[in-house]
XYZ file of C-alpha atoms in Angstrom:
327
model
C -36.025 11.731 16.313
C -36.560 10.115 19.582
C -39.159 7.301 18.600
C -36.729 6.667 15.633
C -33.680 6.468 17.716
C -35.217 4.125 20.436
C -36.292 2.021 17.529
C -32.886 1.458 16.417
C -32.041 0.754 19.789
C -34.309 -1.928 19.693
C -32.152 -3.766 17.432
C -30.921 -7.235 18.667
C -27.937 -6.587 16.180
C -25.612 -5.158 18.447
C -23.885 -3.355 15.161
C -26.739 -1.692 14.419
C -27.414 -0.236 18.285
C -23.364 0.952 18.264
C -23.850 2.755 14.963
C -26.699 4.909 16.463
C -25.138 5.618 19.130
C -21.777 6.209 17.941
C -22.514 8.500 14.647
C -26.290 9.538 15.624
C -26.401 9.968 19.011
C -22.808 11.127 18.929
C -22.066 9.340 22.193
C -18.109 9.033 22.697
C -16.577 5.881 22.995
C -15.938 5.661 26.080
C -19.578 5.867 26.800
C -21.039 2.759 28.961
C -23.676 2.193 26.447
C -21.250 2.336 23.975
C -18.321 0.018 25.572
C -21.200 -2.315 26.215
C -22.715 -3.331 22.681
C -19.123 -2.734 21.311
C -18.081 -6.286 23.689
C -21.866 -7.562 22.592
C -20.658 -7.251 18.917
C -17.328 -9.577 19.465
C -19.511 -12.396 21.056
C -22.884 -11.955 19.276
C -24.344 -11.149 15.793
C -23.157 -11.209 12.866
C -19.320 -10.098 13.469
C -18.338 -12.830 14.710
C -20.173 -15.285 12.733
C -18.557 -13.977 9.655
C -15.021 -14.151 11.691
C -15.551 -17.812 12.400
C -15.858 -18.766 8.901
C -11.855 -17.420 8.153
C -9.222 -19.614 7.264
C -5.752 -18.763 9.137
C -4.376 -18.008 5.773
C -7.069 -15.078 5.735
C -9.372 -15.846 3.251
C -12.910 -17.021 3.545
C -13.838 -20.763 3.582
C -16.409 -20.272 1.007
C -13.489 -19.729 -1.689
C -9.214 -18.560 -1.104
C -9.508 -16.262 -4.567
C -9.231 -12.355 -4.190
C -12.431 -11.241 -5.741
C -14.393 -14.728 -4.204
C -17.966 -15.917 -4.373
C -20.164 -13.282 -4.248
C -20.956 -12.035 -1.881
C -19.101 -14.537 0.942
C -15.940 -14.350 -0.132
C -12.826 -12.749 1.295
C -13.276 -9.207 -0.188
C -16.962 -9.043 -0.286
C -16.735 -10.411 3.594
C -14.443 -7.299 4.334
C -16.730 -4.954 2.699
C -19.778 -6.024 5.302
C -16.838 -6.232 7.987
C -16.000 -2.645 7.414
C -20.052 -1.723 7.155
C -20.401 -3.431 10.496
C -18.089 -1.800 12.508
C -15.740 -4.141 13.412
C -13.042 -3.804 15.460
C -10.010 -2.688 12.738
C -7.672 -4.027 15.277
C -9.019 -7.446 14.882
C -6.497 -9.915 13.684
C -9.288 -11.661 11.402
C -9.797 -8.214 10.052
C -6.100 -7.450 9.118
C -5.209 -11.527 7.678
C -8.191 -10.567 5.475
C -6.458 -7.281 4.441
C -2.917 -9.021 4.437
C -4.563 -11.619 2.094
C -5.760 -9.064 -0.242
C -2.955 -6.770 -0.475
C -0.674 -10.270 -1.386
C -3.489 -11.057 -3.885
C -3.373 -7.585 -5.333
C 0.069 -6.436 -5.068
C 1.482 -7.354 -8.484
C -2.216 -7.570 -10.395
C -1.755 -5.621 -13.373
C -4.956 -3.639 -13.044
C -3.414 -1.215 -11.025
C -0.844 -0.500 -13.779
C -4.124 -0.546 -16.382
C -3.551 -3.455 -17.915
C -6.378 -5.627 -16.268
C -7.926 -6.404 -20.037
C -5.261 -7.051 -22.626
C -8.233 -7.131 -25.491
C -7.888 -3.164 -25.155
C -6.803 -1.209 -28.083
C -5.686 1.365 -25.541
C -1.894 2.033 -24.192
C -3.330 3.214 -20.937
C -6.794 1.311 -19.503
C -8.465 2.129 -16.373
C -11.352 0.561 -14.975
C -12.720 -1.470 -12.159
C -12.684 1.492 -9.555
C -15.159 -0.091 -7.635
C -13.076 -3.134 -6.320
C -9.899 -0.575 -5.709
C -12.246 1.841 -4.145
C -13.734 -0.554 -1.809
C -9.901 -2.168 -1.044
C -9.216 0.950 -0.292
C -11.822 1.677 2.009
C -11.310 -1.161 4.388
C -7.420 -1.299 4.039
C -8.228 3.010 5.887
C -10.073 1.792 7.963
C -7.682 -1.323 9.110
C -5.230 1.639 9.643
C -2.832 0.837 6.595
C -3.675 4.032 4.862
C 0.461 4.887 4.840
C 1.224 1.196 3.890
C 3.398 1.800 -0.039
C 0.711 -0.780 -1.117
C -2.423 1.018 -0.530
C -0.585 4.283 -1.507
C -0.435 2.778 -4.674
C -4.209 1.997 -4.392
C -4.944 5.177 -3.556
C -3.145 6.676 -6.504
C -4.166 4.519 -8.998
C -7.881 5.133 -7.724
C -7.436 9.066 -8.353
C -5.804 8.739 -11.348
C -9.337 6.423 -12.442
C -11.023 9.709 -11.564
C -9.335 12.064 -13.399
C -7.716 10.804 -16.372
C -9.238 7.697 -16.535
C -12.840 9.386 -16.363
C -13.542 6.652 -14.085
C -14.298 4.737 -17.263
C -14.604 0.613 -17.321
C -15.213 -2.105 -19.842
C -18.486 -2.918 -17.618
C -19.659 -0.418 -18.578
C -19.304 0.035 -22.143
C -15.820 2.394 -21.738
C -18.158 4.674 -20.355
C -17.749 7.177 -17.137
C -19.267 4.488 -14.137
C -21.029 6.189 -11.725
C -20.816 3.475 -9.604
C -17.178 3.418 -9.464
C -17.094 7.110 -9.264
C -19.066 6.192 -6.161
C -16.891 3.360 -4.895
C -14.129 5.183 -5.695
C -14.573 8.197 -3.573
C -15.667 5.709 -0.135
C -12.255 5.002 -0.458
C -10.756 8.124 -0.956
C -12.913 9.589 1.888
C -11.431 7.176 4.690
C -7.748 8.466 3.752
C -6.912 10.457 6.864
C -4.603 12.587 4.426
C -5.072 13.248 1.370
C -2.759 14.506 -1.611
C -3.397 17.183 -3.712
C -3.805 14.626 -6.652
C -6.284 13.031 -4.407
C -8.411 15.820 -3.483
C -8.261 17.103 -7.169
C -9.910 13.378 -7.786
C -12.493 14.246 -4.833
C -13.772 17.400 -6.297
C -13.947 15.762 -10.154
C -15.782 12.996 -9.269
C -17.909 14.574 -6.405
C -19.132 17.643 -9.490
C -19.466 14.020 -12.073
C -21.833 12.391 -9.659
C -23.633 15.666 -8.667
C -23.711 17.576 -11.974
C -27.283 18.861 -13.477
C -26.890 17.129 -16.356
C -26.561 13.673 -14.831
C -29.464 14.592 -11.977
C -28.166 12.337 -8.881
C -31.891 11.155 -7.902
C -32.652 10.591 -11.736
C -29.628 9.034 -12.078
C -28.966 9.476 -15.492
C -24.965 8.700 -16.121
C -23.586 7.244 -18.957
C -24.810 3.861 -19.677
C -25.687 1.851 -23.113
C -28.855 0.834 -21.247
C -31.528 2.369 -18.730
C -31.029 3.841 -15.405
C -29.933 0.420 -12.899
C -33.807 -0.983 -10.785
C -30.879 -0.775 -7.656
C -30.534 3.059 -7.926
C -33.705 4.390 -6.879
C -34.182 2.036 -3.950
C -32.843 2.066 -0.347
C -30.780 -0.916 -0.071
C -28.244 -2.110 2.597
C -25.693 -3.745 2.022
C -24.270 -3.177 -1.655
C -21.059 -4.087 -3.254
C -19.975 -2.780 -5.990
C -23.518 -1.286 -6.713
C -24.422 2.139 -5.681
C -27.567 3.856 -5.441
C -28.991 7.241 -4.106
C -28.593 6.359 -0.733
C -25.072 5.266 -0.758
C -23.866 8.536 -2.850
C -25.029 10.736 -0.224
C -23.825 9.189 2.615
C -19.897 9.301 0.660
C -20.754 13.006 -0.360
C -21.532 13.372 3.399
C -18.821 12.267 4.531
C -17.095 14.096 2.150
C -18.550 17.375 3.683
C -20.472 18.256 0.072
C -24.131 17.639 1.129
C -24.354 21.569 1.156
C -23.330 21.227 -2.636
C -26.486 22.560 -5.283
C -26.721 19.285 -6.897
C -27.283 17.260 -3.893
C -30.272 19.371 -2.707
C -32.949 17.374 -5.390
C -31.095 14.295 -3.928
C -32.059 14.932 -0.872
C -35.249 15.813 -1.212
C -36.116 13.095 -2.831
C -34.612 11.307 0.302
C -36.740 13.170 2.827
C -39.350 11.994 0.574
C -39.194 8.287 1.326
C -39.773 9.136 4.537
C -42.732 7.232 6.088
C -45.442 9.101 8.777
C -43.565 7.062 11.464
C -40.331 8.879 10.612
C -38.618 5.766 9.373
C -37.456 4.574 6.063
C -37.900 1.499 4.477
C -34.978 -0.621 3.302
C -34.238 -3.558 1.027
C -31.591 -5.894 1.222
C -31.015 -7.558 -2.615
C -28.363 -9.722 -1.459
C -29.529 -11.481 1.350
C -29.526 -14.665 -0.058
C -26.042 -14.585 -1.346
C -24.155 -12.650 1.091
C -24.105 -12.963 5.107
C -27.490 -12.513 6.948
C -26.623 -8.912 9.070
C -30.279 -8.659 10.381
C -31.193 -9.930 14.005
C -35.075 -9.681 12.924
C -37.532 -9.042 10.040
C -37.129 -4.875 10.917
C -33.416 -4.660 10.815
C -33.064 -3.838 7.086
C -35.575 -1.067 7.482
C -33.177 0.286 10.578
C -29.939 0.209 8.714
C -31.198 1.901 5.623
C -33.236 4.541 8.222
C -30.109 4.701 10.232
C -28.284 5.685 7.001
C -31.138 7.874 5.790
C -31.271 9.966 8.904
C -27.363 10.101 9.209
C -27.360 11.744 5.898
C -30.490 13.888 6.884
C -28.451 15.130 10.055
C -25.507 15.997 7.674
C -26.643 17.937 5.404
C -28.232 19.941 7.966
C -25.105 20.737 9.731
C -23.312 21.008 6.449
C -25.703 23.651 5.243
C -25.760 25.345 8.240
C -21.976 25.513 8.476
C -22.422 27.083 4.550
C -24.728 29.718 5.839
C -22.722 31.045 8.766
C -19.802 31.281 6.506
C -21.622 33.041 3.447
C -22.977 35.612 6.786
C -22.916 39.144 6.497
C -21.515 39.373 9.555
C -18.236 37.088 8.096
C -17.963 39.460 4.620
């Protein structure tokens, strides 16, 4: 672990270097080290490079629409915001939000009525952009704002009646929105009953034998996605193995049965130097988050070991409660 950590330490993205110490190293944040890449991120890198490309109405330059030019515009921008650790207090961060909200806030896909062509008096679908609005409008701090409640909602309700079903994908259950769905659910800092009983569906849909998470077999009118069985940083609205575990570890359920072939298959990517190797699909559409040539092999092996480190202590937190000595 140490020649891995002091590689990612080696990062000239100062993102990168805060992550590993923050959620690997488990420094607090009042650490030195940690104050002093957090102050490196607002003047180098590629925070605020991104930041500098905002309008003051809060959308990106590259186009003022909600959904945008992939993958520049305003809410594919806040997704690598969000994956970058910015600072939520930011007032770029919360015009983008603002902008969003106002974009969204009467769109009739949250009331399931996104595509009219429907022969269906209740439609759900796209969970992966509400999941993701929902995931950066947490971790702005709006979590209690009556518009992302409604999110929120409308995101469990996907999940459970819905089946987390969408057009894209042939009215069938989307794992990838399932996916989505639950990073936003898992930044809520409370959570409903309705929203856990959304968790626990779509944590046993993505994790259930019959799909096989590392297989990845879910409902589709075509094969299993080329994305899914690599290691790539950043995605979207895409998911892969990667991504699932690292919501199902934040979600506490890396201790669950069906992620154990999951993460296997995980520690199996491993190379002999202990790191992983990433891939970054986007990197010609979407903002360039690497300082060097190694950088998208540190964030996915950042990511990697993170979820490595998880399900260790979430296993090992299973197996002191299941104890003899706690019957």
């Amino acid at each position: 672990m140490e020649s891995l950590t002091s590689w990612l330490l080696a990062s000239p993205t100062p993102s990168l270097r805060y992550l590993t110490y923050r959620r690997l190293l488990g420094y607090a944040e009042s650490h030195s080290d940690v104050q002093t890449t957090r102050e490196q991120m607002r003047t180098t890198g590629p925070i605020p490079l991104i930041l500098s490309k905002q309008t003051p109405a809060g959308h990106w330059v590259s186009d003022a629409r909600m959904y945008g030019t992939k993958y520049i515009g305003t809410h594919w921008s806040m997704i690598v915001l969000t994956e970058l650790a910015a600072d939520p207090s930011d007032d770029h961060l919360r015009r983008g939000l603002e902008f969003m909200l106002a974009a969204t806030e009467h769109n009739h896909m949250l009331e399931g009525q996104f595509d009219k062509t429907v022969p269906s008096p209740e439609v759900f679908g796209f969970t992966c952009l509400w999941g993701n609005l929902l995931r950066y409008a947490a971790y702005c701090g709006l979590a209690d704002d009556p518009r992302v409640t409604r999110i929120s909602e409308y995101v469990a309700r996907n999940l459970t009646a819905g089946q987390c079903k969408c057009h894209i994908n042939d009215y069938l259950p989307c794992a990838w929105g399932a996916a989505r769905a639950l990073w936003g659910l898992a930044a809520l800092p409370q959570r409903s009953t309705s929203v856990q009983r959304a968790i626990d569906h779509a944590v046993d849909f993505l994790l259930s034998s019959e799909h096989d998470l590392p297989a990845g077999r879910y409902p589709s009118r075509g094969g299993v996605h080329a994305l899914w069985g690599k290691l790539s940083f950043p995605t979207f609205y895409q998911a892969d193995v990667l991504f699932v575990l690292r919501v199902l570890g934040e979600l506490n359920a890396l201790a669950h049965p069906g992620a154990h072939r999951a993460l296997a298959w995980l520690d199996a990517q491993r190379q002999p130097d202990g790191r992983w190797r990433g891939n970054n699909p986007f990197q010609s559409r979407t903002w360039r988050i690497s300082g060097d040539r190694q950088d998208i092999h540190r964030w996915v092996s950042l990511h990697a070991a993170l979820v490595m480190q998880q399900a260790e202590q979430q296993q090992a937190a299973l197996s002191s409660v299941n104890s003899p000595m706690n019957q």
